[in-house]
Coordinates of C-alpha atoms in Angstrom, one line a residue:
M1 CA -4.9 -27.0 -10.5
R2 CA -7.7 -29.3 -11.7
H3 CA -9.3 -29.5 -8.7
P4 CA -11.1 -26.6 -6.8
T5 CA -10.4 -28.1 -3.7
D6 CA -6.6 -27.5 -4.2
A7 CA -7.1 -24.1 -5.5
L8 CA -8.9 -22.2 -2.4
I9 CA -6.4 -24.4 0.1
A10 CA -3.4 -22.4 -2.5
L11 CA -5.3 -19.2 -1.4
L12 CA -4.4 -19.3 1.7
V13 CA -0.7 -18.5 1.4
P14 CA -1.6 -15.2 -0.7
L15 CA -4.7 -14.8 1.7
V16 CA -2.8 -15.0 5.1
T17 CA 0.0 -12.7 3.9
L18 CA -1.9 -9.6 3.3
L19 CA -3.6 -10.7 6.4
H20 CA -0.6 -10.5 8.4
L21 CA 0.1 -7.1 6.1
F22 CA -3.4 -5.8 7.0
I23 CA -3.2 -6.3 10.9
A24 CA 0.4 -5.0 11.2
P25 CA 0.8 -2.2 8.5
Y26 CA 4.3 -0.7 9.7
T27 CA 7.9 -1.4 10.1
K28 CA 10.9 -1.4 12.1
V29 CA 14.1 -0.2 11.4
E30 CA 15.5 -3.5 10.0
E31 CA 13.4 -2.4 7.0
S32 CA 13.8 0.7 6.8
F33 CA 16.7 1.1 4.3
N34 CA 14.6 -0.7 1.1
L35 CA 11.7 1.0 2.4
Q36 CA 12.6 4.2 2.3
A37 CA 14.7 3.9 -0.9
T38 CA 11.4 2.3 -2.6
Q39 CA 10.2 5.7 -0.8
D40 CA 12.4 7.8 -2.5
I41 CA 12.4 6.4 -5.9
L42 CA 8.9 6.1 -6.4
T43 CA 8.7 10.1 -5.0
Y44 CA 11.2 11.5 -6.6
G45 CA 12.4 9.1 -9.5
V46 CA 15.7 8.1 -10.9
P47 CA 17.7 11.5 -11.8
L48 CA 19.4 11.5 -15.3
K49 CA 21.2 15.0 -14.6
D50 CA 23.0 16.4 -11.5
V51 CA 22.7 13.0 -10.5
Y52 CA 25.1 13.3 -6.9
E53 CA 22.9 16.6 -6.2
S54 CA 19.3 15.5 -6.9
L55 CA 20.5 12.0 -5.1
K56 CA 22.3 14.3 -2.1
T57 CA 19.2 16.5 -1.5
S58 CA 16.1 13.8 -1.8
Y59 CA 17.3 10.1 -1.0
D60 CA 17.0 9.4 2.9
H61 CA 20.4 6.9 2.4
F62 CA 23.1 10.5 1.8
S63 CA 21.5 11.5 4.8
F64 CA 21.6 7.7 6.8
P65 CA 24.3 5.6 4.7
G66 CA 24.3 3.1 7.6
S67 CA 27.2 1.2 8.6
V68 CA 27.8 -0.7 5.1
P69 CA 25.9 0.3 1.9
R70 CA 23.1 -1.6 0.4
T71 CA 21.9 -2.9 -3.0
F72 CA 19.3 -0.6 -4.5
V73 CA 18.1 -3.3 -6.7
G74 CA 15.3 -5.1 -5.1
S75 CA 14.1 -1.7 -4.3
L76 CA 14.3 -0.3 -7.9
A77 CA 12.3 -3.5 -8.9
L78 CA 9.7 -3.1 -6.3
A79 CA 9.2 0.8 -6.9
G80 CA 8.8 -0.1 -10.8
A81 CA 5.8 -2.7 -9.9
A82 CA 4.2 0.0 -7.7
W83 CA 4.6 3.0 -10.0
P84 CA 1.4 2.4 -12.7
F85 CA -0.8 2.0 -9.5
A86 CA 0.5 4.9 -7.5
W87 CA -0.5 7.2 -10.3
L88 CA -3.4 5.5 -11.4
V89 CA -5.1 5.0 -8.3
D90 CA -5.3 8.3 -6.4
G91 CA -5.2 8.4 -2.7
V92 CA -3.9 4.3 -2.4
D93 CA -1.7 3.8 0.6
R94 CA 1.6 3.6 -1.1
Q95 CA 3.4 1.7 1.8
I96 CA 0.8 -0.8 1.8
L97 CA 0.8 -0.9 -1.7
V98 CA 4.8 -1.9 -2.2
R99 CA 4.6 -4.4 0.9
A100 CA 1.4 -6.1 -1.0
I101 CA 3.4 -6.3 -3.8
L102 CA 6.6 -7.9 -2.2
G103 CA 4.8 -9.9 0.1
L104 CA 2.5 -11.4 -3.2
Y105 CA 5.8 -12.2 -5.0
N106 CA 6.9 -13.8 -2.0
A107 CA 3.2 -15.9 -2.0
F108 CA 3.3 -16.9 -5.6
S109 CA 7.2 -18.2 -5.2
L110 CA 5.6 -20.4 -3.0
L111 CA 2.6 -21.5 -5.2
A112 CA 5.3 -22.0 -7.9
F113 CA 6.9 -24.3 -5.0
R114 CA 4.0 -26.1 -4.3
N115 CA 2.9 -27.1 -7.9
A116 CA 6.7 -28.5 -7.8
I117 CA 5.8 -30.7 -5.1
A118 CA 2.5 -31.4 -6.6
R119 CA 4.2 -33.0 -9.9
A120 CA 6.5 -34.8 -8.0
F121 CA 4.8 -35.8 -5.2
G122 CA 1.0 -35.8 -5.5
R123 CA -1.8 -33.4 -4.5
N124 CA -1.9 -34.7 -1.5
T125 CA 1.3 -33.6 -0.5
A126 CA 0.6 -30.3 -2.1
N127 CA -1.8 -29.0 0.0
W128 CA -0.2 -30.6 3.4
Y129 CA 2.6 -28.0 2.1
I130 CA 0.2 -25.5 1.9
L131 CA -1.3 -25.7 5.1
L132 CA 1.9 -26.5 7.2
Q133 CA 3.4 -23.5 5.3
A134 CA 0.7 -20.7 5.4
S135 CA 0.1 -21.4 9.3
Q136 CA 3.9 -20.9 10.1
F137 CA 4.0 -17.2 11.7
H138 CA 8.1 -16.1 10.6
V139 CA 7.6 -16.5 6.7
M140 CA 4.3 -15.6 6.3
F141 CA 4.2 -12.5 8.5
Y142 CA 8.0 -11.0 6.8
A143 CA 7.1 -12.1 3.5
S144 CA 6.0 -8.5 2.9
R145 CA 8.4 -6.7 4.9
T146 CA 11.3 -5.1 3.0
L147 CA 14.4 -6.9 4.6
P148 CA 16.7 -8.0 2.3
N149 CA 16.5 -11.9 2.8
F150 CA 12.6 -11.2 1.9
F151 CA 13.9 -9.8 -1.7
A152 CA 16.4 -12.9 -1.8
F153 CA 13.2 -15.3 -0.7
G154 CA 11.3 -15.4 -3.8
L155 CA 14.2 -15.8 -6.1
S156 CA 15.9 -18.8 -4.1
T157 CA 12.7 -20.4 -3.6
L158 CA 12.0 -20.3 -7.3
A159 CA 16.0 -21.7 -7.2
L160 CA 15.2 -25.1 -5.1
R161 CA 11.9 -25.6 -6.5
N162 CA 14.4 -26.4 -9.3
L163 CA 15.9 -29.3 -7.9
M164 CA 12.5 -31.0 -6.9
P165 CA 12.3 -34.2 -9.5
S166 CA 10.0 -34.1 -12.1
T167 CA 8.1 -37.3 -11.0
I168 CA 8.8 -39.4 -8.1
G169 CA 10.7 -42.5 -8.8
G170 CA 11.6 -41.4 -12.4
P171 CA 15.1 -41.4 -13.9
S172 CA 17.8 -39.9 -11.8
S173 CA 19.7 -37.2 -13.9
P174 CA 17.6 -37.2 -17.3
P175 CA 18.6 -33.7 -19.3
A176 CA 15.3 -32.1 -18.3
Q177 CA 16.3 -32.4 -14.6
M178 CA 19.9 -31.7 -14.9
Y179 CA 18.4 -28.0 -17.2
K180 CA 16.5 -27.4 -14.1
D181 CA 19.6 -28.2 -11.5
K182 CA 21.9 -25.9 -13.6
K183 CA 18.8 -23.2 -13.8
S184 CA 19.0 -23.6 -10.2
L185 CA 22.3 -22.9 -9.0
F186 CA 22.3 -20.1 -11.6
L187 CA 19.3 -18.6 -9.5
L188 CA 20.5 -19.3 -6.8
T189 CA 24.3 -17.9 -7.9
V190 CA 22.6 -14.7 -9.0
V191 CA 20.6 -14.1 -5.8
G192 CA 23.7 -14.3 -3.5
V193 CA 25.8 -11.7 -5.1
V194 CA 22.7 -9.1 -5.7
F195 CA 20.9 -9.9 -2.6
R196 CA 22.5 -12.1 0.7
S197 CA 26.0 -13.5 0.5
E198 CA 24.8 -16.9 3.1
L199 CA 23.6 -17.9 0.0
A200 CA 26.8 -18.6 -1.2
I201 CA 26.6 -21.2 1.7
V202 CA 23.2 -22.3 0.2
L203 CA 24.8 -22.7 -3.3
G204 CA 27.7 -24.8 -2.0
A205 CA 25.7 -27.4 -0.4
H206 CA 23.4 -27.9 -2.8
T207 CA 25.9 -28.3 -5.7
I208 CA 28.5 -30.3 -3.3
W209 CA 24.7 -32.8 -3.1
L210 CA 24.3 -32.6 -6.8
L211 CA 28.2 -33.9 -7.7
L212 CA 27.9 -36.8 -5.0
Q213 CA 24.4 -38.0 -6.0
R214 CA 26.4 -37.4 -9.9
R215 CA 22.5 -35.6 -11.1
L216 CA 25.6 -33.2 -12.3
P217 CA 29.1 -33.5 -13.7
V218 CA 31.8 -30.8 -12.4
T219 CA 31.8 -29.5 -16.0
G220 CA 27.9 -28.9 -16.0
V221 CA 28.6 -26.8 -12.3
I222 CA 30.7 -24.2 -13.2
P223 CA 29.0 -22.5 -16.4
P224 CA 25.9 -21.8 -14.8
G225 CA 27.8 -20.2 -11.6
L226 CA 30.3 -18.2 -13.9
L227 CA 26.9 -16.9 -15.6
G228 CA 25.2 -16.1 -12.7
L229 CA 28.3 -14.6 -11.0
F230 CA 28.2 -12.2 -14.2
L231 CA 24.9 -11.2 -14.5
G232 CA 24.4 -10.7 -10.5
L233 CA 28.0 -8.5 -10.7
C234 CA 26.6 -6.8 -14.2
I235 CA 23.3 -6.0 -12.1
T236 CA 24.7 -4.9 -8.9
V237 CA 27.4 -2.9 -9.4
S238 CA 25.9 -1.0 -12.0
V239 CA 22.7 0.1 -10.1
D240 CA 24.7 0.5 -6.7
S241 CA 27.3 2.5 -8.3
F242 CA 24.7 5.1 -9.4
F243 CA 22.5 5.4 -6.4
W244 CA 25.8 5.2 -3.8
Q245 CA 28.0 7.2 -6.7
K246 CA 30.4 5.4 -5.8
F247 CA 32.2 3.2 -8.6
P248 CA 32.6 0.2 -8.7
L249 CA 30.4 -0.8 -5.8
W250 CA 29.5 -4.6 -5.0
P251 CA 27.4 -4.0 -1.5
E252 CA 27.0 -7.5 -0.6
F253 CA 30.8 -7.8 -0.5
T254 CA 31.3 -5.2 1.3
G255 CA 28.9 -6.3 4.1
F256 CA 30.8 -9.5 3.8
M257 CA 33.8 -8.1 4.7
Y258 CA 32.8 -6.1 7.0
N259 CA 30.7 -8.2 9.0
V260 CA 32.0 -11.4 8.8
M261 CA 36.1 -11.1 7.7
K262 CA 36.5 -8.1 10.2
G263 CA 33.8 -9.8 12.7
K264 CA 31.5 -6.6 13.2
S265 CA 28.5 -8.4 13.0
A266 CA 29.2 -9.7 16.9
D267 CA 28.5 -6.1 17.9
W268 CA 24.9 -7.0 17.4
G269 CA 25.0 -9.8 19.7
T270 CA 26.1 -13.6 19.7
S271 CA 24.1 -16.6 20.2
P272 CA 25.3 -20.5 20.9
F273 CA 25.8 -22.7 18.1
L274 CA 23.0 -24.7 18.5
Y275 CA 20.6 -21.8 18.3
Y276 CA 19.7 -22.4 14.7
I277 CA 18.6 -26.0 15.4
A278 CA 17.3 -25.9 19.2
S279 CA 15.3 -22.3 18.9
A280 CA 15.1 -20.7 15.4
L281 CA 14.0 -23.8 13.8
P282 CA 11.4 -25.0 16.0
R283 CA 9.7 -21.0 16.0
L284 CA 9.7 -21.4 12.3
Y285 CA 8.0 -24.0 12.0
L286 CA 5.7 -23.3 15.0
N287 CA 4.0 -26.4 14.7
P288 CA 6.0 -29.1 16.4
L289 CA 4.4 -32.4 14.9
T290 CA 6.3 -31.1 11.8
Y291 CA 9.8 -31.9 13.3
M292 CA 8.6 -34.4 15.7
L293 CA 6.5 -36.4 13.7
C294 CA 6.0 -35.5 9.9
I295 CA 9.8 -35.5 8.8
P296 CA 10.8 -38.6 10.8
M297 CA 7.7 -40.3 9.0
A298 CA 8.7 -39.3 5.5
L299 CA 12.4 -40.5 6.0
N300 CA 10.7 -44.0 7.4
N301 CA 9.1 -44.5 4.3
P302 CA 11.5 -46.3 1.7
A303 CA 9.4 -44.9 -1.3
L304 CA 9.8 -40.9 0.2
E305 CA 13.5 -41.3 2.0
G306 CA 15.5 -40.7 -1.4
P307 CA 13.9 -37.5 -2.2
A308 CA 13.4 -36.4 1.2
L309 CA 17.0 -36.7 1.8
D310 CA 17.6 -34.6 -1.2
M311 CA 15.7 -31.8 0.1
L312 CA 17.4 -32.2 4.1
V313 CA 20.9 -32.8 3.5
P314 CA 21.8 -29.9 1.8
N315 CA 19.6 -27.3 3.8
L316 CA 20.8 -28.8 7.3
A317 CA 24.1 -28.6 5.9
F318 CA 24.1 -25.2 5.5
I319 CA 22.5 -24.2 8.9
F320 CA 25.1 -26.5 10.5
L321 CA 27.5 -24.6 8.3
Y322 CA 26.1 -20.7 9.1
S323 CA 25.9 -22.0 12.9
F324 CA 30.0 -21.2 13.1
Q325 CA 28.7 -17.6 12.1
P326 CA 28.8 -15.8 16.0
H327 CA 25.6 -13.4 15.0
K328 CA 22.9 -15.5 14.3
E329 CA 19.0 -14.6 13.4
W330 CA 16.3 -17.0 12.2
R331 CA 15.7 -14.2 9.1
F332 CA 19.2 -15.5 8.0
I333 CA 18.3 -19.5 7.2
I334 CA 14.8 -18.8 5.8
Y335 CA 15.4 -19.8 2.9
A336 CA 15.8 -23.7 3.9
I337 CA 12.1 -23.6 5.1
P338 CA 10.2 -24.1 2.0
P339 CA 12.3 -27.3 1.3
L340 CA 12.2 -28.3 4.8
T341 CA 8.4 -28.2 4.9
A342 CA 7.5 -30.0 2.1
V343 CA 9.4 -32.7 3.7
A344 CA 7.0 -32.5 6.6
A345 CA 4.4 -32.6 4.0
M346 CA 5.6 -35.8 2.7
G347 CA 5.0 -37.1 6.3
A348 CA 1.6 -35.9 6.9
S349 CA 0.7 -36.7 3.5
W350 CA 1.5 -40.4 4.0
I351 CA 0.0 -40.2 7.3
W352 CA -3.7 -38.9 5.8
T353 CA -3.8 -41.2 3.1
R354 CA -3.5 -43.8 5.9
R355 CA -5.9 -42.4 8.2
A356 CA -8.5 -45.2 7.4
K357 CA -6.4 -48.1 7.5
S358 CA -5.6 -48.3 11.6
L359 CA -6.9 -46.6 14.6
A360 CA -3.1 -45.5 15.0
Y361 CA -3.3 -43.6 11.6
R362 CA -6.7 -41.7 12.0
F363 CA -5.0 -40.6 15.7
L364 CA -2.3 -38.9 13.9
A365 CA -4.6 -37.8 11.1
L366 CA -6.8 -35.9 13.9
A367 CA -3.6 -34.7 16.1
L368 CA -2.3 -32.9 12.3
I369 CA -5.6 -31.4 11.9
A370 CA -6.0 -30.3 15.2
S371 CA -2.0 -28.7 15.3
T372 CA -2.3 -27.3 12.1
V373 CA -6.0 -25.6 13.1
A374 CA -4.0 -24.1 16.7
S375 CA -0.8 -23.1 14.6
F376 CA -3.4 -20.8 12.3
V377 CA -4.7 -19.4 15.6
A378 CA -1.5 -18.9 17.5
S379 CA 0.0 -17.7 13.9
I380 CA -2.6 -14.9 13.5
G381 CA -2.5 -14.0 17.6
M382 CA 1.3 -13.7 17.2
S383 CA 0.6 -10.8 14.1
F384 CA -2.2 -9.0 16.5
V385 CA 0.3 -8.5 19.2
S386 CA 2.7 -7.8 17.0
S387 CA 1.1 -4.9 16.0
F388 CA 1.6 -3.1 19.4
N389 CA 5.6 -2.8 18.3
Y390 CA 5.0 0.6 16.5
P391 CA 4.2 3.4 18.9
G392 CA 6.8 5.8 16.4
A393 CA 4.3 5.2 13.6
Q394 CA 0.8 5.0 15.6
A395 CA 2.4 8.3 16.9
L396 CA 3.0 10.4 14.1
N397 CA -0.2 8.7 12.4
Y398 CA -2.1 10.9 15.9
L399 CA -0.5 13.6 15.6
H400 CA -1.5 14.5 11.8
A401 CA -4.7 13.4 12.5
S402 CA -5.2 16.0 15.4
A403 CA -3.2 18.6 14.3
E404 CA -3.8 19.3 10.5
G405 CA -5.1 22.3 10.2
S406 CA -4.1 24.0 12.9
K407 CA -1.2 26.5 11.8
P408 CA -0.2 27.0 8.3
D409 CA 3.6 25.2 9.3
I410 CA 4.0 22.4 11.8
R411 CA 7.9 21.2 12.5
V412 CA 8.3 17.8 14.2
H413 CA 11.5 16.3 15.6
M414 CA 11.0 12.5 15.7
D415 CA 13.8 10.7 18.2
T416 CA 15.4 7.6 17.6
L417 CA 12.9 4.6 19.0
S418 CA 9.9 6.5 17.4
C419 CA 12.4 6.4 13.7
M420 CA 13.2 2.7 15.2
T421 CA 9.6 1.4 15.9
G422 CA 7.5 2.5 12.8
V423 CA 8.4 5.9 11.5
T424 CA 8.9 6.2 7.5
R425 CA 9.0 8.7 4.7
F426 CA 5.8 7.0 3.0
L427 CA 3.7 7.9 6.6
Q428 CA 5.4 11.6 6.5
I429 CA 3.2 14.2 4.2
P430 CA 5.1 15.5 1.7
E431 CA 6.5 19.3 1.5
T432 CA 5.1 19.5 -2.2
R433 CA 1.6 19.1 -1.1
T434 CA -0.3 22.5 -2.2
Y435 CA -3.2 22.6 0.6
G436 CA -3.5 22.1 4.5
T437 CA -0.8 22.9 6.7
H438 CA 2.8 22.0 5.8
W439 CA 4.9 19.7 7.6
F440 CA 8.6 19.5 8.1
Y441 CA 10.2 16.4 9.9
D442 CA 13.2 16.4 12.0
K443 CA 15.6 13.3 12.8
T444 CA 18.4 14.7 14.5
E445 CA 20.2 12.5 16.4
D446 CA 24.0 14.7 16.7
E447 CA 23.7 14.1 20.8
D448 CA 25.3 17.7 20.6
R449 CA 22.8 19.5 18.6
L450 CA 20.2 18.3 21.1
L451 CA 22.2 19.5 23.9
H452 CA 21.5 23.5 22.3
P453 CA 18.2 24.9 23.4
S454 CA 18.1 27.0 20.2
F455 CA 17.7 23.4 18.6
W456 CA 14.3 22.8 20.4
N457 CA 13.1 26.1 20.2
Q458 CA 12.2 25.3 16.1
F459 CA 10.1 22.5 16.9
D460 CA 6.5 22.9 17.4
Y461 CA 6.0 19.1 18.7
V462 CA 8.1 16.1 19.5
L463 CA 7.8 12.6 19.6
A464 CA 10.3 11.4 22.0
E465 CA 10.8 8.4 24.5
R466 CA 12.1 10.6 27.1
P467 CA 10.2 13.9 27.2
E468 CA 13.2 15.0 29.6
K469 CA 15.4 15.2 26.9
A470 CA 13.3 18.1 25.4
I471 CA 14.9 21.3 26.4
G472 CA 12.5 24.4 26.7
G473 CA 8.7 24.3 27.5
W474 CA 6.6 21.4 26.8
E475 CA 3.4 19.4 27.8
V476 CA 2.4 16.0 27.0
V477 CA -0.4 16.0 24.5
Y478 CA -0.6 12.2 23.8
T479 CA 1.3 8.9 25.0
V480 CA 1.4 5.5 22.7
E481 CA 1.9 2.7 24.3
G482 CA 3.5 -0.4 23.0
F483 CA 4.1 -3.8 23.6
V484 CA 6.6 -5.4 26.3
G485 CA 5.9 -8.9 27.4
F486 CA 2.8 -11.0 28.6
N487 CA 0.5 -11.1 31.8
T488 CA -1.4 -14.3 33.2
L489 CA -5.1 -13.5 33.4
R490 CA -6.7 -15.4 36.4
P491 CA -10.8 -16.6 35.9
G492 CA -12.7 -13.6 36.8
Q493 CA -9.7 -10.8 35.6
G494 CA -10.4 -8.5 32.3
L495 CA -8.6 -7.9 29.5
R496 CA -7.0 -4.8 31.2
H497 CA -3.9 -3.7 28.4
S498 CA -5.3 -5.5 25.2
Q499 CA -8.1 -4.1 24.6
N500 CA -7.0 -0.5 25.5
A501 CA -4.5 -0.8 23.1
M502 CA -6.7 -1.5 20.6
V503 CA -8.8 1.2 21.2
S504 CA -6.0 3.2 20.5
L505 CA -4.9 1.2 17.7
R506 CA -8.5 2.3 16.0
R507 CA -7.6 6.2 17.5
L508 CA -4.4 5.7 15.4
V509 CA -5.3 4.8 12.4
N510 CA -5.1 7.4 9.5
P511 CA -8.6 8.9 9.2
E512 CA -7.8 9.8 5.4
K513 CA -7.7 6.0 4.5
S514 CA -11.3 5.4 6.1
S515 CA -11.6 1.5 4.0
W516 CA -8.5 1.1 6.0
K517 CA -10.0 2.0 9.1
N518 CA -12.9 0.2 8.9
L519 CA -10.9 -2.9 7.7
R520 CA -8.3 -2.6 11.1
D521 CA -11.4 -2.1 13.2
G522 CA -13.3 -5.0 12.0
L523 CA -10.2 -7.3 12.7
H524 CA -9.4 -6.1 16.1
E525 CA -12.8 -6.7 17.0
L526 CA -12.9 -10.1 15.6
W527 CA -10.2 -11.0 18.0
V528 CA -11.7 -9.4 20.9
G529 CA -14.7 -11.6 19.7
F530 CA -12.3 -14.7 19.7
E531 CA -10.6 -13.7 22.8
Q532 CA -13.7 -13.8 24.6
L533 CA -14.8 -17.1 23.6
V534 CA -12.2 -18.9 24.3
R535 CA -11.8 -17.4 27.5
T536 CA -15.7 -18.8 28.2
R537 CA -15.8 -22.1 26.3
I538 CA -11.9 -23.4 26.5
T539 CA -9.5 -22.3 29.3
R540 CA -12.0 -21.1 32.0
G541 CA -11.3 -17.9 32.2
W542 CA -7.2 -18.1 31.6
W543 CA -5.9 -16.2 28.8
L544 CA -2.3 -14.4 28.4
E545 CA -2.6 -10.5 27.8
A546 CA -0.3 -8.1 25.6
R547 CA 1.1 -6.0 28.4
M548 CA 1.3 -2.6 27.3
E549 CA 3.7 0.3 29.2
P550 CA 4.0 4.1 27.7
R551 CA 6.7 4.4 24.7
I552 CA 6.4 7.6 22.8
R553 CA 5.1 11.1 24.4
I554 CA 3.4 13.5 21.9
L555 CA 5.3 16.8 23.0
K556 CA 3.7 20.5 22.4
S557 CA 5.3 23.6 22.6
T558 CA 3.9 25.6 24.6
K559 CA 5.3 28.7 23.8
E560 CA 4.6 30.6 20.4
W561 CA 7.2 29.6 17.8
V562 CA 7.2 32.7 14.7
I563 CA 9.1 31.6 11.4
P564 CA 11.4 34.3 10.4
K565 CA 9.4 36.3 7.4
K566 CA 12.7 35.6 4.9
E567 CA 12.4 31.7 5.7
K568 CA 8.5 32.4 5.2
D569 CA 8.5 33.8 2.1
Q570 CA 10.8 31.6 0.5
R571 CA 8.4 28.7 1.6
E572 CA 5.4 30.6 0.0
S573 CA 7.3 31.1 -3.0
R574 CA 7.4 27.4 -3.9
F575 CA 3.5 27.1 -4.0

């Protein structure tokens, strides 16, 4: 990037990614497998002897395997990248660390995509791409989250980057472009085999388009596909057969057979055929001018129509074909967002460069600026609201802060909702810690065991959505609220729930992470000030307030529990 302005604009992508991470540092159940696997590898390493017993004893996936096995490839790579920082930087928050590494990996893949746009369409288009992409919510918020889709997202973005022309208006398929096209098909194949099987449709749609455009012959698409299949299988079968102790194991194929061929994905709910087009895409774009103005403007321009169709047609074909799958989630089509946003950037750049030529273009340019700023504000606001969706993590942090040092050993049972809303092994204090209170955690879900009074007698504290399920004598010592919707505030009404929630968040931040606490405090204070400013100067008192309700109760046993002498001696002998 030769221009300082371009570099500053490009920095928005990693900065906004990290900002979302800092605002909402906790995770939910969809992210748990890869996050727990990363934690296990970082904490226990990769066993080289007594492999089965070591994995069964220490690794979370043997206790909670899920309906189908998932790949360890992404978690292994993430743990390897985080390991030097985790061991060299004393006291680093490992959950923040691994999420930051994943977020920056995805951010820099978007910057590589941006550089390809700059070469093909110029710096104005590249800058508008960054502005439109960084102001979206879902891509930027989830870029650091350990969903399988976002392990695949970075490599798929790099693959689609290779499909863009080196320069606009150049030869349709020079040798260099053919090489890039083949590399794209190779990467898409590897990522589809290892991480997400739906990328097979992305691969197929782009392959057919390349053949129809005569950019590649039939003989040109087979070798990269076979090589990608071979390499992907070598990676996933070797890694996952080891960690799951089953050979041969190809997790994505197993998941495909279970979810698609057997139709089990429909058990998680179904959506109408037009869900992706009518609902998911507008929410992913966030800024309505991207699809209502910018994309039509790019298609209406003869100079841009060809490359715009190259990016639109195969990606929209992928979305159309995937719409036949009954179970739909926006993250299943996330790979199409960078190229579709690039087309919108082409239209935005066309408007921007002509803003001085007519009053109409000037008005459209101002509308683009206003809508992009509004999208940034809305995206950050959505991130703040999302930070209230993790009462389990907040409850566990509060318990650690308030009960640490109160007794030598503390046993905690965490119910299903707590584990689904932020509790991870990263947040648990390791049993091997040689100072302070020794913490022991339980996540039992077996309904029969939960009905026995003797089961509850062993715990000092319980994190529970429904306190009445805890048998015995318990008192509620703290209640953590969670987000359940919005209230419309009229002029004169105060911000009741939002400010209370922010106060709760400050109290629940781990006090050992003082700089992290100060940063979150500052961000929430800034948001409160922004709310007050907008209500006073713009909306005349009207506002949408986050509505909070009690979600997790922290229960404390009301009777003393004595550790049996034999068990106490066994614990002390380990330290």
